[in-house]
Short mmCIF file of C-alpha atoms in Angstrom, two decimals:
data_model
loop_
_atom_site.label_atom_id
_atom_site.label_comp_id
_atom_site.label_asym_id
_atom_site.label_seq_id
_atom_site.Cartn_x
_atom_site.Cartn_y
_atom_site.Cartn_z
CA MET A 1 0.00 -0.01 -0.02
CA ALA A 2 1.11 3.49 -0.76
CA SER A 3 1.55 6.28 1.74
CA GLN A 4 -0.96 6.37 4.56
CA ILE A 5 -0.68 10.10 5.01
CA LEU A 6 -1.16 12.86 2.49
CA PRO A 7 1.55 15.55 2.19
CA LEU A 8 -0.79 18.28 3.31
CA GLU A 9 -1.88 16.22 6.33
CA LEU A 10 1.65 16.46 7.57
CA ILE A 11 1.61 20.22 7.11
CA ASP A 12 -1.76 20.36 8.90
CA ARG A 13 -0.10 18.78 11.96
CA CYS A 14 2.41 21.65 11.97
CA ILE A 15 -0.21 24.35 12.56
CA GLY A 16 0.92 26.33 15.59
CA SER A 17 4.56 25.27 15.09
CA LYS A 18 7.48 26.97 13.42
CA ILE A 19 7.88 26.34 9.73
CA TRP A 20 10.51 27.22 7.13
CA VAL A 21 9.23 28.16 3.69
CA ILE A 22 11.57 28.07 0.70
CA MET A 23 10.38 29.91 -2.39
CA LYS A 24 11.15 29.11 -6.03
CA SER A 25 13.33 32.23 -6.07
CA GLU A 26 16.21 33.13 -3.74
CA ARG A 27 13.88 33.97 -0.92
CA GLU A 28 12.85 32.18 2.32
CA PHE A 29 10.49 32.78 5.20
CA THR A 30 10.18 31.46 8.75
CA GLY A 31 7.35 31.92 11.16
CA THR A 32 4.59 30.24 13.10
CA LEU A 33 2.16 28.41 10.81
CA LEU A 34 -1.41 29.66 11.35
CA GLY A 35 -3.08 27.97 8.42
CA PHE A 36 -3.03 27.07 4.74
CA ASP A 37 -5.37 26.03 1.97
CA ASP A 38 -5.44 23.56 -0.92
CA TYR A 39 -3.27 25.83 -3.07
CA VAL A 40 -0.69 25.85 -0.23
CA ASN A 41 -1.24 29.57 0.26
CA ILE A 42 0.18 29.96 3.77
CA VAL A 43 -0.54 32.26 6.70
CA LEU A 44 2.39 32.90 9.02
CA GLU A 45 2.86 34.87 12.22
CA ASP A 46 6.05 36.45 13.66
CA VAL A 47 7.63 36.20 10.22
CA THR A 48 11.21 36.69 9.14
CA GLU A 49 11.85 37.10 5.46
CA TYR A 50 15.29 36.16 4.08
CA GLU A 51 16.34 37.61 0.72
CA ILE A 52 19.46 35.82 -0.50
CA THR A 53 21.54 38.07 -2.73
CA ALA A 54 25.15 38.20 -3.87
CA GLN A 55 25.75 40.85 -1.20
CA GLY A 56 24.44 38.60 1.54
CA VAL A 57 21.20 37.81 3.31
CA LYS A 58 18.76 40.61 3.98
CA LYS A 59 16.33 39.92 6.86
CA THR A 60 12.94 41.61 7.26
CA LYS A 61 10.53 41.13 10.18
CA LEU A 62 6.87 41.01 9.30
CA ALA A 63 3.57 40.67 11.19
CA GLN A 64 0.85 38.24 10.04
CA THR A 65 1.47 37.44 6.39
CA LEU A 66 -0.30 35.52 3.62
CA LEU A 67 2.23 33.93 1.27
CA ASN A 68 1.06 33.25 -2.29
CA GLY A 69 1.32 29.47 -2.82
CA SER A 70 2.27 29.82 -6.45
CA ASN A 71 5.77 30.92 -5.47
CA ILE A 72 6.44 28.28 -2.85
CA ALA A 73 8.90 25.48 -3.59
CA MET A 74 9.43 23.63 -0.29
CA LEU A 75 8.28 23.61 3.33
CA VAL A 76 10.43 22.41 6.28
CA PRO A 77 8.11 21.59 9.21
CA GLY A 78 9.30 22.43 12.69
CA SER A 79 12.36 24.31 11.51
CA GLU A 80 13.49 27.69 12.86
CA GLY A 81 14.93 28.36 9.42
CA PRO A 82 18.33 28.96 7.86
CA ASP A 83 19.86 30.43 11.03
CA ALA A 84 19.08 27.36 13.18
CA LYS A 85 21.38 24.43 13.23
CA MET B 1 -17.32 41.85 4.27
CA ASP B 2 -18.89 45.23 4.83
CA PRO B 3 -19.82 47.10 1.67
CA SER B 4 -17.18 49.72 2.05
CA VAL B 5 -17.81 53.43 1.83
CA THR B 6 -16.22 53.52 -1.59
CA GLY B 7 -18.66 51.06 -3.14
CA ILE B 8 -15.86 48.69 -4.15
CA GLN B 9 -16.63 45.05 -3.32
CA GLU B 10 -14.08 43.33 -5.50
CA PRO B 11 -10.90 44.49 -7.14
CA PHE B 12 -12.37 44.55 -10.63
CA ASP B 13 -14.88 47.19 -9.46
CA LEU B 14 -11.94 49.57 -9.40
CA ILE B 15 -11.36 48.91 -13.09
CA ARG B 16 -15.08 49.01 -13.98
CA LEU B 17 -15.37 52.46 -12.40
CA SER B 18 -12.44 53.62 -14.51
CA LEU B 19 -13.97 52.89 -17.91
CA SER B 20 -13.73 55.93 -20.21
CA GLU B 21 -11.23 57.50 -17.80
CA ARG B 22 -7.48 58.07 -18.17
CA VAL B 23 -5.65 55.34 -16.28
CA PHE B 24 -2.05 54.54 -15.41
CA VAL B 25 -0.90 50.98 -16.17
CA LYS B 26 2.33 49.40 -15.01
CA LEU B 27 3.53 46.47 -17.14
CA ARG B 28 6.27 43.85 -16.87
CA GLY B 29 9.49 44.84 -18.58
CA ASP B 30 9.68 48.32 -17.04
CA ARG B 31 6.90 49.69 -19.23
CA GLN B 32 4.25 52.17 -18.23
CA LEU B 33 1.15 53.35 -20.08
CA THR B 34 -1.32 56.14 -19.65
CA GLY B 35 -4.43 56.25 -21.75
CA ILE B 36 -8.20 56.10 -21.86
CA LEU B 37 -9.57 52.72 -20.76
CA HIS B 38 -12.27 51.42 -23.13
CA ALA B 39 -12.57 47.72 -22.28
CA TYR B 40 -11.21 45.02 -20.02
CA ASP B 41 -11.91 41.34 -19.27
CA GLY B 42 -11.21 38.85 -16.53
CA HIS B 43 -7.63 38.32 -17.76
CA MET B 44 -7.05 42.07 -17.45
CA ASN B 45 -6.68 42.26 -21.21
CA LEU B 46 -7.21 45.98 -21.89
CA ILE B 47 -8.22 48.20 -24.79
CA MET B 48 -6.86 51.69 -24.40
CA SER B 49 -6.81 54.74 -26.65
CA ASP B 50 -4.76 57.93 -26.82
CA VAL B 51 -1.97 55.99 -25.18
CA GLU B 52 1.48 57.19 -24.18
CA GLU B 53 3.97 54.44 -23.49
CA THR B 54 7.05 55.08 -21.36
CA ILE B 55 9.87 52.54 -21.42
CA MET B 56 12.63 52.68 -18.81
CA ILE B 57 15.96 51.45 -20.15
CA VAL B 58 18.51 50.81 -17.40
CA ASP B 59 22.06 51.22 -18.68
CA PRO B 60 23.97 48.20 -17.33
CA GLU B 61 27.30 50.06 -17.83
CA ALA B 62 26.32 52.75 -15.37
CA ALA B 63 24.55 50.30 -13.03
CA THR B 64 27.63 49.83 -10.85
CA ASN B 65 26.15 51.14 -7.60
CA GLY B 66 22.78 49.54 -8.08
CA GLN B 67 21.15 52.66 -9.44
CA GLY B 68 21.84 52.66 -13.14
CA VAL B 69 21.26 55.58 -15.46
CA VAL B 70 17.80 55.33 -16.84
CA ASN B 71 17.04 56.20 -20.40
CA ILE B 72 13.38 56.92 -21.04
CA ALA B 73 11.78 56.22 -24.36
CA LYS B 74 8.27 57.46 -25.08
CA ARG B 75 5.87 56.81 -27.93
CA LYS B 76 2.23 57.25 -28.65
CA MET B 77 -0.43 54.86 -29.93
CA GLU B 78 -3.95 55.74 -30.98
CA MET B 79 -5.55 52.43 -30.01
CA LEU B 80 -3.94 49.61 -28.11
CA PHE B 81 -4.73 46.07 -26.98
CA VAL B 82 -2.77 45.06 -23.83
CA ARG B 83 -2.47 41.34 -23.03
CA GLY B 84 -3.52 40.80 -19.40
CA ASP B 85 -0.61 38.65 -18.31
CA GLY B 86 1.78 41.57 -18.62
CA VAL B 87 -0.22 43.80 -16.31
CA ILE B 88 1.22 44.49 -12.85
CA LEU B 89 -0.91 47.39 -11.69
CA VAL B 90 -3.72 49.63 -12.86
CA SER B 91 -4.38 52.95 -11.14
CA PRO B 92 -7.54 54.87 -11.97
CA PRO B 93 -7.75 58.65 -11.73
CA ALA B 94 -8.29 60.06 -8.23
CA ARG B 95 -11.80 59.45 -7.00
CA THR B 96 -13.86 62.43 -5.88
CA MET C 1 -25.61 21.10 -31.23
CA ASP C 2 -25.63 24.83 -31.91
CA GLU C 3 -28.05 25.35 -29.01
CA SER C 4 -25.49 24.30 -26.42
CA PRO C 5 -25.29 26.46 -23.33
CA ARG C 6 -22.85 29.31 -23.54
CA PRO C 7 -19.55 29.02 -21.82
CA PRO C 8 -19.11 31.37 -18.90
CA SER C 9 -18.08 34.79 -20.06
CA ASP C 10 -14.90 36.51 -19.13
CA GLN C 11 -16.86 38.83 -16.91
CA SER C 12 -18.20 36.06 -14.72
CA PRO C 13 -16.94 36.33 -11.15
CA PRO C 14 -13.71 34.50 -10.36
CA PRO C 15 -13.88 31.23 -8.45
CA PRO C 16 -14.57 31.57 -4.74
CA PRO C 17 -11.54 32.06 -2.56
CA PRO C 18 -9.44 28.94 -1.93
CA GLY C 19 -11.36 26.25 -0.05
CA ALA C 20 -11.81 27.35 3.52
CA GLN C 21 -10.27 25.10 6.09
CA SER C 22 -12.35 24.48 9.22
CA HIS C 23 -9.66 25.71 11.62
CA THR C 24 -9.11 29.39 12.07
CA GLY C 25 -6.00 31.01 10.73
CA SER C 26 -6.61 29.82 7.17
CA PRO C 27 -5.84 32.23 4.31
CA THR C 28 -9.53 33.07 4.03
CA ASP C 29 -9.78 33.98 7.71
CA PHE C 30 -6.61 36.02 7.50
CA LEU C 31 -7.97 37.98 4.53
CA LYS C 32 -11.32 38.63 6.20
CA GLY C 33 -9.39 40.06 9.13
CA ILE C 34 -7.20 42.51 7.21
CA VAL C 35 -9.66 44.14 4.79
CA GLY C 36 -9.70 47.83 5.65
CA LYS C 37 -6.32 47.64 7.39
CA ARG C 38 -2.91 48.88 6.31
CA VAL C 39 -0.97 46.20 4.48
CA ILE C 40 2.29 45.61 2.66
CA VAL C 41 1.92 43.82 -0.67
CA ARG C 42 5.24 42.54 -1.98
CA LEU C 43 5.48 41.49 -5.63
CA THR C 44 7.81 38.75 -6.89
CA SER C 45 9.89 41.53 -8.46
CA GLY C 46 10.64 42.84 -4.94
CA VAL C 47 8.59 46.02 -5.34
CA ASP C 48 6.38 46.82 -2.33
CA TYR C 49 2.98 48.50 -2.29
CA ARG C 50 1.85 49.92 1.08
CA GLY C 51 -1.73 51.06 1.51
CA VAL C 52 -5.16 50.32 2.89
CA LEU C 53 -6.62 47.03 1.62
CA SER C 54 -9.97 47.73 -0.07
CA CYS C 55 -10.71 44.18 -1.22
CA LEU C 56 -9.34 41.15 -3.04
CA ASP C 57 -10.59 38.13 -4.93
CA GLY C 58 -9.74 34.46 -5.38
CA PHE C 59 -6.89 35.22 -7.80
CA MET C 60 -5.24 37.48 -5.20
CA ASN C 61 -6.10 40.45 -7.39
CA ILE C 62 -5.95 43.35 -4.94
CA ALA C 63 -7.50 46.81 -4.67
CA LEU C 64 -5.51 49.23 -2.48
CA GLU C 65 -6.25 52.76 -1.35
CA GLN C 66 -3.71 55.48 -0.43
CA THR C 67 -1.06 53.41 -2.14
CA GLU C 68 2.68 54.05 -1.99
CA GLU C 69 5.07 52.20 -4.26
CA HIS C 70 8.40 51.38 -2.57
CA VAL C 71 11.48 50.29 -4.47
CA ASN C 72 14.53 49.53 -2.35
CA GLY C 73 12.89 51.39 0.57
CA VAL C 74 12.31 54.57 -1.44
CA VAL C 75 8.84 55.84 -2.33
CA THR C 76 8.70 55.87 -6.11
CA ASN C 77 5.02 56.52 -6.76
CA ARG C 78 1.73 57.29 -5.04
CA TYR C 79 -1.73 56.25 -6.24
CA GLY C 80 -5.13 57.10 -4.82
CA ASP C 81 -6.32 53.70 -5.84
CA ALA C 82 -4.46 50.77 -7.33
CA PHE C 83 -5.46 47.44 -8.84
CA ILE C 84 -2.72 44.86 -8.55
CA ARG C 85 -2.95 41.72 -10.70
CA GLY C 86 -2.72 38.70 -8.43
CA ASN C 87 -0.16 36.69 -10.33
CA ASN C 88 2.51 39.26 -9.37
CA VAL C 89 1.82 38.97 -5.64
CA LEU C 90 4.46 37.31 -3.44
CA TYR C 91 2.77 38.06 -0.14
CA ILE C 92 0.26 40.25 1.69
CA SER C 93 1.42 41.23 5.16
CA ALA C 94 -0.35 43.17 7.91
CA ALA C 95 1.55 46.46 8.23
CA GLU C 96 0.87 46.49 11.99
CA PRO C 97 0.22 43.53 14.34
CA LEU C 98 -3.40 42.36 14.16
#
């Protein structure tokens, strides 16, 4: 039998936890996952945006934010993001 | 959602209220248009007339400190169809 | 065969917002909560629009009031109203904590 859990079920279990969002472009976000929908549009709280450029990483703090799912490449559940090791 | 004071319930209302008015349109590829809006559809395809197009050309030679010298080219078209997928922003004239 | 029903026209309303999840905090709930508030809309190009959110639809098309365009932290334009086509939107963020 194939997988017993759907990909988005895993993400659903992360609601309320930290999540690391990696976009298709050189851009990443971390924050607390508040919710998402079938398009993987994502609502985050206490957000940090990371813009990765040749000059380095630019960080921006944001309040509650809706990320457009069409630009999202990957999600890392439970991760504090690129700074955490 | 409360019907706001402005009478705009969905984004396309903003465009509908701008028909026959002069609008500003920002397009991909550093292009801008101003012209009279005659028609639009759900893709944001537009028909505009009396259009002035402004094209910003960033000179990569001078773009050493991030802010390159911008050459501006302008041209006029009498009647224009704009394909919706290039549209970034439409701004109607100031409401009264 | 030529009496078949017409396909929906271009002017028909867009599909309803993405399927609402039962829990709160879904995109739909977030959007309900920020209409009328100051927001930051960032496009994939990196350009920011700051203004008051009038409304939006299921494509993330957005109508803003009192809009300021910011490029690299500098105000480059102001618009009374602005329609932003949803495909360009990277995120919508509350400009102040909700």
